[in-house]
Coordinates of C-alpha atoms in Angstrom, one line a residue:
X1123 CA 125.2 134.2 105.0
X1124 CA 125.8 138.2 105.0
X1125 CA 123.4 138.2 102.5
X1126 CA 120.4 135.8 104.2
X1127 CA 121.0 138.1 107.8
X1128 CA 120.5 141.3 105.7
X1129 CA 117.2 139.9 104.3
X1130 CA 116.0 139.1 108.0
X1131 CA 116.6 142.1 109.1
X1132 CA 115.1 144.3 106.2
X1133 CA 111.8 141.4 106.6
X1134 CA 111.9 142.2 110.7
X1135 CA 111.9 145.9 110.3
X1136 CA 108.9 145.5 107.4
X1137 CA 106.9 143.6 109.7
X1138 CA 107.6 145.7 112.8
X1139 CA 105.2 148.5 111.9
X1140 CA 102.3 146.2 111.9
X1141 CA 99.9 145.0 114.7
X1142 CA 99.7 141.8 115.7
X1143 CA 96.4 140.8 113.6
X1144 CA 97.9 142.1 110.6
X1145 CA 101.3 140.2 110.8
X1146 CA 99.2 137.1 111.9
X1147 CA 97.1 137.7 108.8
X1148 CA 100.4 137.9 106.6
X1149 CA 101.0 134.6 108.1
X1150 CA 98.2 133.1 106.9
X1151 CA 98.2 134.2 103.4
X1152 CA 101.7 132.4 103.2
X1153 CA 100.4 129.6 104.5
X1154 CA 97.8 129.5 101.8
X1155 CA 100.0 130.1 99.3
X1156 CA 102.2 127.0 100.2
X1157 CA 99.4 124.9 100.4
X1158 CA 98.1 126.1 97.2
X1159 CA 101.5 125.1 95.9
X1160 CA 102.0 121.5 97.5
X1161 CA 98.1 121.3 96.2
X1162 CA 98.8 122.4 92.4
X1163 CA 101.8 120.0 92.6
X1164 CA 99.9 116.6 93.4
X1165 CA 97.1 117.5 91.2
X1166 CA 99.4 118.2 88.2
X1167 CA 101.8 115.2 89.5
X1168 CA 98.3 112.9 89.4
X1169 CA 97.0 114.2 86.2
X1170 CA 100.4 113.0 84.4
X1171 CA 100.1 110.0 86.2
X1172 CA 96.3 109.0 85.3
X1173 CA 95.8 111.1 82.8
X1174 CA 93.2 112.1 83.9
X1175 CA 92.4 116.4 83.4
X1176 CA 93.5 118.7 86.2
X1177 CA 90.1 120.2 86.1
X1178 CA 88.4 117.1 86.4
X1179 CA 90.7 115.4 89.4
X1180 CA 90.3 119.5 91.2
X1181 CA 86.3 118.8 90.5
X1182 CA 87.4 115.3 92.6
X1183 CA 89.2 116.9 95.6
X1184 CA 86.5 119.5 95.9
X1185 CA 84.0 116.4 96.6
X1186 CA 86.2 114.0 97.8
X1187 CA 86.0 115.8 101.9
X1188 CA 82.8 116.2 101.8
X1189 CA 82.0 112.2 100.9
X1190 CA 85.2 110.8 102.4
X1191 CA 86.6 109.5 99.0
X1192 CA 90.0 110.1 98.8
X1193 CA 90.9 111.9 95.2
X1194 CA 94.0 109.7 94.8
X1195 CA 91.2 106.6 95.5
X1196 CA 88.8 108.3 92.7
X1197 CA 91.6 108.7 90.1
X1198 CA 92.6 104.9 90.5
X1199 CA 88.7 103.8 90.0
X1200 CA 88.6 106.0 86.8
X1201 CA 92.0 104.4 85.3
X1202 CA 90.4 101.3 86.3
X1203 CA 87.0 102.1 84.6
X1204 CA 88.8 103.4 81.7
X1205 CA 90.5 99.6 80.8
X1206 CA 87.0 98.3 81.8
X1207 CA 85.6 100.5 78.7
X1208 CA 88.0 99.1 76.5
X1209 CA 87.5 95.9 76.7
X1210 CA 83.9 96.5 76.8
X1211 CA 84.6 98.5 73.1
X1212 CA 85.8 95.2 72.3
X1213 CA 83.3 92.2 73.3
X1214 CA 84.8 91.5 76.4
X1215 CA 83.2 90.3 79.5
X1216 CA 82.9 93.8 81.1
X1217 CA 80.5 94.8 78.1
X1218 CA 78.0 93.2 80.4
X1219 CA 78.5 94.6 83.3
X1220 CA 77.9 98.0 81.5
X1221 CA 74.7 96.8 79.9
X1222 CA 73.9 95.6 83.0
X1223 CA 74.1 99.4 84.5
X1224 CA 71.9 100.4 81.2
X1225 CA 75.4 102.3 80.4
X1226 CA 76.5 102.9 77.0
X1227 CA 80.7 102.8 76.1
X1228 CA 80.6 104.2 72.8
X1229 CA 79.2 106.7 71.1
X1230 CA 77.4 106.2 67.6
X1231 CA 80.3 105.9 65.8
X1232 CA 81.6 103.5 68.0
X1233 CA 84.5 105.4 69.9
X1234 CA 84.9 105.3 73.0
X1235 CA 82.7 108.1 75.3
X1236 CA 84.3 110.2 77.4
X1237 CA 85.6 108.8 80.5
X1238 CA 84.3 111.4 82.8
X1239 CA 80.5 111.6 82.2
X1240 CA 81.0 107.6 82.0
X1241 CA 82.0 107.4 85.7
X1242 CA 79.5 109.8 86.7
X1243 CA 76.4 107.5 84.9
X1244 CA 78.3 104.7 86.6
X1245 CA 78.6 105.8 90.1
X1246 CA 74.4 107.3 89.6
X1247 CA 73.6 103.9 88.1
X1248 CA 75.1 101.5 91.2
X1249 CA 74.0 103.8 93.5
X1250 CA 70.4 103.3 92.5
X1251 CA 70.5 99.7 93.0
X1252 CA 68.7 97.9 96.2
X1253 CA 70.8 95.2 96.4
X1254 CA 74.0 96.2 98.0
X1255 CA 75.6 92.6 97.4
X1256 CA 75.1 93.0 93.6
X1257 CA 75.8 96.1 93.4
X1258 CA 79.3 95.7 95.1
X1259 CA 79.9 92.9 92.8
X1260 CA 79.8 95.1 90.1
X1261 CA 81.2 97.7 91.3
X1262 CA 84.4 95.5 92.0
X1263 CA 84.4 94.5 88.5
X1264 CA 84.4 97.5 86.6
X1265 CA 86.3 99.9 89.1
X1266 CA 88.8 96.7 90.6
X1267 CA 90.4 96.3 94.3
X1268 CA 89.7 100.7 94.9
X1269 CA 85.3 99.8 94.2
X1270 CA 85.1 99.0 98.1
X1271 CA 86.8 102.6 98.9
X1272 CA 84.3 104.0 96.4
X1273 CA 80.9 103.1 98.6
X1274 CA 80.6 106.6 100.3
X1275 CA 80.4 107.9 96.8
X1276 CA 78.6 105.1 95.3
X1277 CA 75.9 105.4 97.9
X1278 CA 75.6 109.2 97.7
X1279 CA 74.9 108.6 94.0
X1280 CA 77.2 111.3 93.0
X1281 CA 74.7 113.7 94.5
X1282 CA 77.2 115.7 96.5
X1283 CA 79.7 116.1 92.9
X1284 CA 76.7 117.4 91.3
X1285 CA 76.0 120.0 94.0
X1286 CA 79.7 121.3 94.1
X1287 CA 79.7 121.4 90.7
X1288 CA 76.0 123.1 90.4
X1289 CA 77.7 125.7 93.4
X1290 CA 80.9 126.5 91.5
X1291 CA 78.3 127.3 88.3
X1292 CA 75.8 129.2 90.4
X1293 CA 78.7 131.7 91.8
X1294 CA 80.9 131.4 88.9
X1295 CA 83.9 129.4 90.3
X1296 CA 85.5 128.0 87.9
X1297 CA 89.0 125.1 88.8
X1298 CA 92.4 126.8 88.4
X1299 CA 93.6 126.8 85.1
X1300 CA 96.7 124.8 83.8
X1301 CA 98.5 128.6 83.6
X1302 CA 97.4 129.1 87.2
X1303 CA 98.3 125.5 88.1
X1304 CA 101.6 125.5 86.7
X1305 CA 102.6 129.2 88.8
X1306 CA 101.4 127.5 91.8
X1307 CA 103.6 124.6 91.0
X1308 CA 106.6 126.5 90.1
X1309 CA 106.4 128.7 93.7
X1310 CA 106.2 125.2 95.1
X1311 CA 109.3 124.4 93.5
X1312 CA 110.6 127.3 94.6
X1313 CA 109.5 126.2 98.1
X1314 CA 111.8 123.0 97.8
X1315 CA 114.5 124.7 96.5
X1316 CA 114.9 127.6 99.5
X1317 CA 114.8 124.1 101.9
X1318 CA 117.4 122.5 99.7
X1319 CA 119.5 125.6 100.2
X1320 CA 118.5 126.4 103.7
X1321 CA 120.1 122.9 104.6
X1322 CA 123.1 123.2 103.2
X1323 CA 123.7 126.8 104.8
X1324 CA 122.4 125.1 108.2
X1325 CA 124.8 122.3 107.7
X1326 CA 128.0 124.4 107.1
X1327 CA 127.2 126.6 110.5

């Protein structure tokens, strides 16, 4: 306890020289830096659960504001969409649905395509469709129960990804890294662990 009232009082006396826009802006920078944390923790959290790439799912969260698709909803479509491929790759009755779309599965040696520029083609493809009842019928069978929370995205034709993505290219933004992701992550960490503590001391008082 000393030790934590020491630390106070050496951060008060650092902070007293400043004015009050400077220590607001200090503020503010911390607050970044634990969002950036929470943010690097459910992006790397998701990833492991969809498997989906932390690039890929940041390139989701960057769109999913500005289209009001949530980038937990986007990640359950492409698991979704993913199953749908395979049993497409395999005869089944979602092969049709694909053809129906004029979207190839596989690539010419018959592997599976890449799951990302397959859920793009897909949400461009039912987006250009007039009929809306159709077009949601499909939708629900290749992306499942989350294709309804999709529409926003599925009527913007994936215009608005496109754009972020042309932007972060234009001023040479790239998404964090997986070294930068996992720093992030570990401050969270770090984060939960200085409330663990802080508890405990709270507690014992």
């Amino acid at each position: 306890l000393q030790s934590m009232g020491a630390a106070c009082t050496k951060a008060g006396k650092a902070l007293a020289p400043l004015s009050a826009a400077a220590a607001g802006l200090v503020t503010s920078f911390a607050g970044a830096a634990v969002k950036a944390g929470q943010f690097a923790d459910d992006i790397n959290t998701l990833s492991k659960q969809t498997g989906i790439s932390t690039k890929e799912l940041q390139m989701y969260a960057a769109t999913a504001d500005l289209v009001d698709v949530s980038v937990e909803t986007m990640a359950k479509s492409h698991q979704k969409l993913k199953r749908s491929m395979l049993t497409a790759k395999e005869g089944g009755e979602s092969l049709q649905y694909f053809e129906q779309l004029g979207i190839q599965v596989t690539d010419a040696d018959g592997n599976l395509r890449d799951a990302n520029d397959v859920f793009g083609e897909t949400i461009k493809a039912l987006g250009s469709m007039e009929n809306e009842t159709e077009r949601d019928a499909l939708a629900m069978q290749i992306f499942g129960k989350s294709a309804s929370e999709l529409n926003p995205l599925i009527e913007d034709s994936g215009a608005t990804y496109e754009k972020v993505a042309k932007m972060m290219d234009e001023y040479g933004l790239q998404p964090l890294s997986e070294e930068d992701l996992a720093a992030a992550n570990e401050f969270n960490d770090s984060l939960d662990t200085m409330k663990l503590i802080f508890n405990q001391v709270v507690a014992i008082v």
